[in-house]
CSV table of C-alpha atoms in Angstrom, one decimal:
chain,number,residue,atom,x,y,z
A,1,MET,CA,77.1,51.9,27.4
A,2,ILE,CA,77.8,50.3,30.8
A,3,ALA,CA,75.3,47.9,32.2
A,4,VAL,CA,75.7,45.8,35.7
A,5,ASP,CA,74.9,42.0,34.8
A,6,ALA,CA,73.5,41.4,38.8
A,7,GLY,CA,72.6,38.1,37.6
A,8,SER,CA,76.1,36.8,36.5
A,9,ASN,CA,78.2,39.3,38.7
A,10,GLN,CA,79.6,41.1,35.7
A,11,ILE,CA,79.9,44.4,33.7
A,12,SER,CA,78.8,44.8,30.3
A,13,VAL,CA,80.2,47.5,27.5
A,14,LEU,CA,78.5,48.3,24.7
A,15,ARG,CA,78.9,50.4,21.5
A,16,ILE,CA,76.0,52.3,20.5
A,17,ARG,CA,75.6,52.6,16.9
A,18,HIS,CA,74.5,55.9,15.2
A,19,ASP,CA,70.7,54.5,14.8
A,20,GLY,CA,70.6,53.5,18.4
A,21,SER,CA,71.0,49.6,18.2
A,22,LEU,CA,74.0,48.8,20.8
A,23,ARG,CA,76.4,46.0,19.6
A,24,LEU,CA,78.6,44.2,22.7
A,25,VAL,CA,82.5,45.1,22.8
A,26,GLN,CA,84.6,42.3,21.9
A,27,ASP,CA,85.7,41.1,25.4
A,28,GLY,CA,83.8,43.6,26.8
A,29,VAL,CA,82.5,41.4,29.4
A,30,VAL,CA,84.3,41.6,33.3
A,31,SER,CA,83.9,40.5,36.3
A,32,SER,CA,82.3,43.2,38.7
A,33,GLY,CA,84.5,42.6,41.5
A,34,GLY,CA,81.8,41.2,43.7
A,35,SER,CA,78.3,39.6,43.9
A,36,THR,CA,75.2,41.4,42.6
A,37,PRO,CA,76.4,44.6,40.8
A,38,VAL,CA,73.5,46.7,40.8
A,39,SER,CA,74.6,50.7,39.9
A,40,VAL,CA,77.4,51.5,37.7
A,41,ALA,CA,79.1,55.6,37.6
A,42,ALA,CA,81.7,56.9,35.0
A,43,HIS,CA,83.7,60.0,34.3
A,44,ASP,CA,85.7,60.2,31.4
A,45,GLY,CA,87.7,56.9,32.2
A,46,LEU,CA,87.1,56.1,35.5
A,47,VAL,CA,84.5,53.7,36.2
A,48,TYR,CA,83.0,52.5,39.6
A,49,VAL,CA,80.1,49.8,40.5
A,50,ALA,CA,78.5,48.9,43.9
A,51,ASN,CA,78.4,45.3,44.3
A,52,ALA,CA,75.3,44.4,46.7
A,53,GLY,CA,75.6,40.7,47.6
A,54,SER,CA,75.6,40.0,51.2
A,55,ALA,CA,78.9,37.8,50.8
A,56,ASP,CA,80.7,40.3,48.8
A,57,SER,CA,79.4,44.0,49.1
A,58,ASN,CA,81.6,46.4,48.1
A,59,TYR,CA,82.6,49.7,45.6
A,60,THR,CA,84.8,48.6,43.2
A,61,GLY,CA,87.0,50.8,40.4
A,62,PHE,CA,87.8,50.2,36.8
A,63,THR,CA,89.4,52.3,34.0
A,64,LEU,CA,87.5,52.4,30.7
A,65,SER,CA,89.8,52.9,27.4
A,66,GLU,CA,88.7,54.8,24.2
A,67,GLY,CA,87.9,51.2,23.1
A,68,GLY,CA,85.5,50.5,25.7
A,69,HIS,CA,87.8,48.1,27.5
A,70,LEU,CA,87.7,47.5,31.5
A,71,ARG,CA,90.2,47.4,33.5
A,72,PRO,CA,90.0,46.6,37.3
A,73,ILE,CA,92.0,49.4,39.6
A,74,ALA,CA,94.8,47.6,41.7
A,75,ASP,CA,93.5,48.6,45.7
A,76,SER,CA,90.7,50.3,44.3
A,77,THR,CA,87.7,48.3,46.3
A,78,VAL,CA,86.2,49.7,49.0
A,79,THR,CA,84.4,46.6,51.6
A,80,LEU,CA,81.2,47.1,53.0
A,81,PRO,CA,79.2,45.4,55.9
A,82,GLY,CA,77.1,42.5,54.4
A,83,ASN,CA,74.2,44.4,55.0
A,84,ALA,CA,75.1,47.4,53.5
A,85,GLN,CA,72.8,46.9,50.4
A,86,PRO,CA,74.0,50.1,48.4
A,87,GLY,CA,71.7,51.4,46.1
A,88,ASP,CA,73.1,53.8,43.9
A,89,VAL,CA,76.9,55.3,43.1
A,90,LEU,CA,77.6,58.4,41.4
A,91,PHE,CA,79.9,60.9,40.7
A,92,ASP,CA,79.5,64.6,41.0
A,93,ALA,CA,80.0,66.9,37.5
A,94,THR,CA,83.8,67.3,38.3
A,95,GLY,CA,84.6,63.9,39.0
A,96,THR,CA,86.5,64.5,42.1
A,97,ASN,CA,83.7,63.3,44.6
A,98,LEU,CA,82.2,59.6,44.2
A,99,ILE,CA,78.2,59.3,46.5
A,100,GLY,CA,77.2,55.7,47.2
A,101,THR,CA,73.5,55.2,49.4
A,102,ARG,CA,73.6,52.2,51.6
A,103,VAL,CA,69.6,51.3,51.5
A,104,GLY,CA,69.9,48.7,54.1
A,105,THR,CA,71.6,50.7,56.9
A,106,SER,CA,70.4,53.8,56.0
A,107,GLN,CA,73.9,55.5,55.5
A,108,ILE,CA,75.4,57.4,52.5
A,109,ASP,CA,79.1,57.0,51.5
A,110,SER,CA,80.8,59.9,50.0
A,111,PHE,CA,84.6,59.9,49.1
A,112,SER,CA,86.8,62.3,47.5
A,113,VAL,CA,88.3,60.3,44.2
A,114,GLY,CA,92.3,60.9,43.9
A,115,SER,CA,94.1,61.1,40.6
A,116,ASP,CA,95.0,57.4,40.7
A,117,GLY,CA,91.0,56.8,40.7
A,118,ARG,CA,91.1,55.3,43.9
A,119,LEU,CA,88.9,56.6,47.1
A,120,THR,CA,89.6,58.3,49.8
A,121,ALA,CA,86.5,58.4,52.8
A,122,ALA,CA,85.4,62.2,53.8
A,123,PRO,CA,85.8,62.8,57.3
A,124,GLY,CA,82.5,61.4,59.2
A,125,SER,CA,81.5,58.9,56.3
A,126,PRO,CA,79.3,56.8,56.2
A,127,PHE,CA,76.9,59.3,56.9
A,128,ALA,CA,73.8,58.6,58.8
A,129,ALA,CA,70.5,58.9,56.2
A,130,GLN,CA,67.6,61.6,57.3
A,131,ALA,CA,65.4,58.9,56.9
A,132,ALA,CA,64.9,54.8,56.1
A,133,GLY,CA,66.1,53.8,53.1
A,134,PRO,CA,68.3,55.9,50.8
A,135,PHE,CA,68.0,55.2,47.2
A,136,GLY,CA,68.2,57.0,44.5
A,137,SER,CA,70.8,60.2,44.2
A,138,GLU,CA,71.7,63.1,41.7
A,139,PHE,CA,74.1,65.8,42.4
A,140,SER,CA,72.6,69.5,40.9
A,141,PRO,CA,73.9,69.8,36.9
A,142,THR,CA,74.3,73.7,37.4
A,143,ASP,CA,75.5,73.2,41.3
A,144,PRO,CA,77.7,70.0,41.5
A,145,ARG,CA,77.7,70.9,45.4
A,146,GLN,CA,74.3,70.1,46.0
A,147,LEU,CA,73.6,66.8,46.2
A,148,PHE,CA,69.8,65.4,46.7
A,149,VAL,CA,68.5,61.5,47.6
A,150,SER,CA,65.4,60.0,47.9
A,151,ASN,CA,64.3,58.1,51.0
A,152,ALA,CA,62.3,55.0,50.3
A,153,HIS,CA,61.7,53.3,53.4
A,154,ALA,CA,59.7,55.2,55.8
A,155,GLY,CA,56.6,53.9,55.4
A,156,ALA,CA,53.4,54.9,53.5
A,157,VAL,CA,52.9,58.5,52.5
A,158,ASN,CA,56.1,58.9,54.3
A,159,GLY,CA,58.3,59.5,51.5
A,160,THR,CA,61.0,62.1,51.8
A,161,VAL,CA,64.0,63.7,49.8
A,162,SER,CA,66.9,65.1,51.9
A,163,ALA,CA,69.2,67.6,50.2
A,164,PHE,CA,73.2,68.0,51.2
A,165,ARG,CA,75.6,70.4,50.7
A,166,VAL,CA,78.9,69.0,49.6
A,167,ALA,CA,82.2,70.2,50.6
A,168,SER,CA,85.4,69.8,48.8
A,169,ASP,CA,86.7,67.0,51.1
A,170,GLY,CA,83.3,65.0,50.5
A,171,THR,CA,81.6,65.9,54.0
A,172,LEU,CA,78.1,65.9,54.1
A,173,SER,CA,75.9,68.8,55.7
A,174,SER,CA,71.9,69.1,55.6
A,175,ILE,CA,70.5,72.0,53.6
A,176,GLY,CA,67.8,74.0,55.6
A,177,ALA,CA,64.7,72.1,56.6
A,178,SER,CA,65.8,68.7,54.9
A,179,PRO,CA,64.6,65.9,54.7
A,180,PHE,CA,61.8,67.5,52.6
A,181,ALA,CA,58.2,65.7,52.7
A,182,ASP,CA,57.0,64.0,49.5
A,183,GLN,CA,53.8,62.4,50.6
A,184,GLN,CA,54.3,59.6,48.6
A,185,THR,CA,55.4,55.8,49.3
A,186,ALA,CA,58.8,54.5,48.3
A,187,PRO,CA,60.6,57.9,46.4
A,188,CYS,CA,63.2,55.7,44.6
A,189,TRP,CA,64.5,57.7,41.8
A,190,VAL,CA,65.4,61.0,41.5
A,191,GLU,CA,65.7,63.2,38.1
A,192,ILE,CA,66.6,67.1,38.0
A,193,THR,CA,65.7,69.1,35.1
A,194,HIS,CA,68.9,70.7,33.1
A,195,ASP,CA,68.7,74.1,34.3
A,196,GLY,CA,68.9,72.7,38.0
A,197,GLN,CA,65.3,74.5,38.8
A,198,PHE,CA,63.0,71.3,39.4
A,199,LEU,CA,63.4,67.6,41.0
A,200,PHE,CA,61.3,64.9,40.2
A,201,THR,CA,61.2,61.4,42.3
A,202,VAL,CA,59.6,58.5,40.9
A,203,ASN,CA,57.5,57.0,44.0
A,204,THR,CA,57.2,53.1,42.9
A,205,ALA,CA,54.6,52.1,45.9
A,206,SER,CA,52.5,54.9,44.8
A,207,GLY,CA,52.6,55.1,41.1
A,208,SER,CA,53.1,58.9,40.9
A,209,ILE,CA,55.8,60.9,40.4
A,210,SER,CA,56.7,64.0,42.7
A,211,ARG,CA,57.1,67.5,41.6
A,212,TYR,CA,59.7,70.1,43.5
A,213,SER,CA,61.3,73.2,43.0
A,214,ILE,CA,64.9,73.9,43.7
A,215,ALA,CA,66.0,77.0,45.3
A,216,PRO,CA,69.4,78.4,44.7
A,217,ASP,CA,70.6,77.1,48.2
A,218,GLY,CA,69.2,73.7,47.4
A,219,THR,CA,65.9,74.4,49.4
A,220,LEU,CA,62.8,71.8,48.2
A,221,LYS,CA,59.5,72.9,48.0
A,222,LEU,CA,56.9,70.0,46.9
A,223,LEU,CA,54.9,71.8,43.9
A,224,GLY,CA,52.9,68.1,44.0
A,225,SER,CA,52.6,65.0,42.2
A,226,THR,CA,51.5,63.2,38.6
A,227,PRO,CA,50.1,60.1,38.3
A,228,VAL,CA,51.6,57.5,36.4
A,229,SER,CA,48.6,55.9,34.4
A,230,SER,CA,49.7,52.8,32.9
A,231,GLN,CA,48.7,49.8,35.8
A,232,ALA,CA,48.2,52.8,38.1
A,233,GLY,CA,51.7,53.2,37.6
A,234,VAL,CA,52.6,50.9,41.0
A,235,GLY,CA,56.1,49.5,39.8
A,236,ALA,CA,57.3,52.7,38.0
A,237,VAL,CA,60.7,52.6,38.8
A,238,ASP,CA,63.9,54.8,37.0
A,239,ALA,CA,63.3,58.2,35.2
A,240,ARG,CA,65.2,60.5,32.9
A,241,LEU,CA,64.9,63.4,30.5
A,242,SER,CA,66.0,64.0,26.9
A,243,ALA,CA,68.8,65.6,26.0
A,244,ASP,CA,66.6,68.7,25.4
A,245,GLY,CA,64.9,68.2,28.8
A,246,GLN,CA,61.3,68.5,27.1
A,247,THR,CA,60.4,64.8,27.5
A,248,LEU,CA,60.8,62.3,30.9
A,249,TYR,CA,60.7,58.8,30.1
A,250,VAL,CA,59.8,56.5,33.2
A,251,ASP,CA,60.6,52.6,33.4
A,252,GLU,CA,57.3,51.3,33.7
A,253,SER,CA,58.7,48.0,35.1
A,254,ARG,CA,55.9,46.0,36.1
A,255,VAL,CA,54.0,46.1,32.5
A,256,ALA,CA,57.0,46.5,30.8
A,257,SER,CA,56.7,49.7,29.1
A,258,VAL,CA,58.3,53.6,29.0
A,259,GLY,CA,56.1,56.3,29.4
A,260,GLU,CA,56.7,59.4,28.3
A,261,PHE,CA,55.5,62.6,29.6
A,262,THR,CA,56.1,66.3,28.5
A,263,VAL,CA,58.1,68.8,30.9
A,264,ASP,CA,56.9,72.4,31.5
A,265,GLY,CA,58.9,73.8,34.1
A,266,GLY,CA,57.9,72.0,37.5
A,267,GLN,CA,55.0,70.4,35.4
A,268,LEU,CA,54.4,66.8,33.7
A,269,THR,CA,51.9,65.6,31.3
A,270,GLU,CA,51.7,62.0,30.3
A,271,PHE,CA,51.0,61.7,26.6
A,272,GLY,CA,51.9,58.2,25.8
A,273,SER,CA,53.9,54.8,26.6
A,274,VAL,CA,55.8,52.6,24.6
A,275,SER,CA,55.7,48.9,25.0
A,276,LEU,CA,58.7,46.1,25.9
A,277,PRO,CA,59.1,42.8,24.5
A,278,ALA,CA,56.5,40.5,26.4
A,279,GLY,CA,58.5,38.8,29.6
A,280,ALA,CA,60.6,42.3,30.2
A,281,THR,CA,61.2,43.6,33.5
A,282,PRO,CA,63.6,46.5,32.9
A,283,ALA,CA,65.1,47.9,36.4
A,284,GLY,CA,66.5,50.9,34.6
A,285,VAL,CA,66.5,53.8,31.9
A,286,ALA,CA,69.2,56.0,30.2
A,287,VAL,CA,68.9,58.6,27.4
A,288,ARG,CA,71.7,59.8,24.8
């Protein structure tokens, strides 16, 4: 597992034991190549981190060895404006395209990934986002050319989710009537069911999870929203599906707990939560 350490400008690599516990890899902590790393993407032995600090904002690449050791890739750093405030970075399923969201300037970076691990900006990149504050992003697990991005900063009940088609050179084009209304506030994180038919987005300021169906062409249809019950759900952030796709785990950062929802197609039902140590302020969740 790879974790970004925003407070120390580092990246840590941890080994997952059979019982689920974690152990830091020897010499597994390295500089992120910038300041305030906030997101990390990995595909096979290639890793990119988004550094959001205004003085040293960038995307920087690393190779990851089988033993869990990171090595910086020479000349891989893509410098960003100080006000870019990158929020998310991710590879598509093939590892040939990399996407990054710029929350601060409402833009989306798109790159093709070379055989040497270095990035080439797509024609027209960065692309203007379709609404303010593009934040969370996710590729369809069944169609790697479909990209979905939540837009978090358009104001109360004005959240949206954008749908894009990604060309082989990384060029983004809008799908249908994108962006699609969320009718909630601050949709920040996106998760898609393993069959590619439904999308969930966590609305941090509304305390809810919006549910969409995904048409074969990538068009979204809002099905409704499900409240997160803990502390009225305000402060819920990241969400991830279990390996079998039957449970959605939600990081309820404000109250230091993880909410559990059963998944039935595009329907969600909350059935419990697990408390974390007092004082914990988790910023993300990963499910193996």
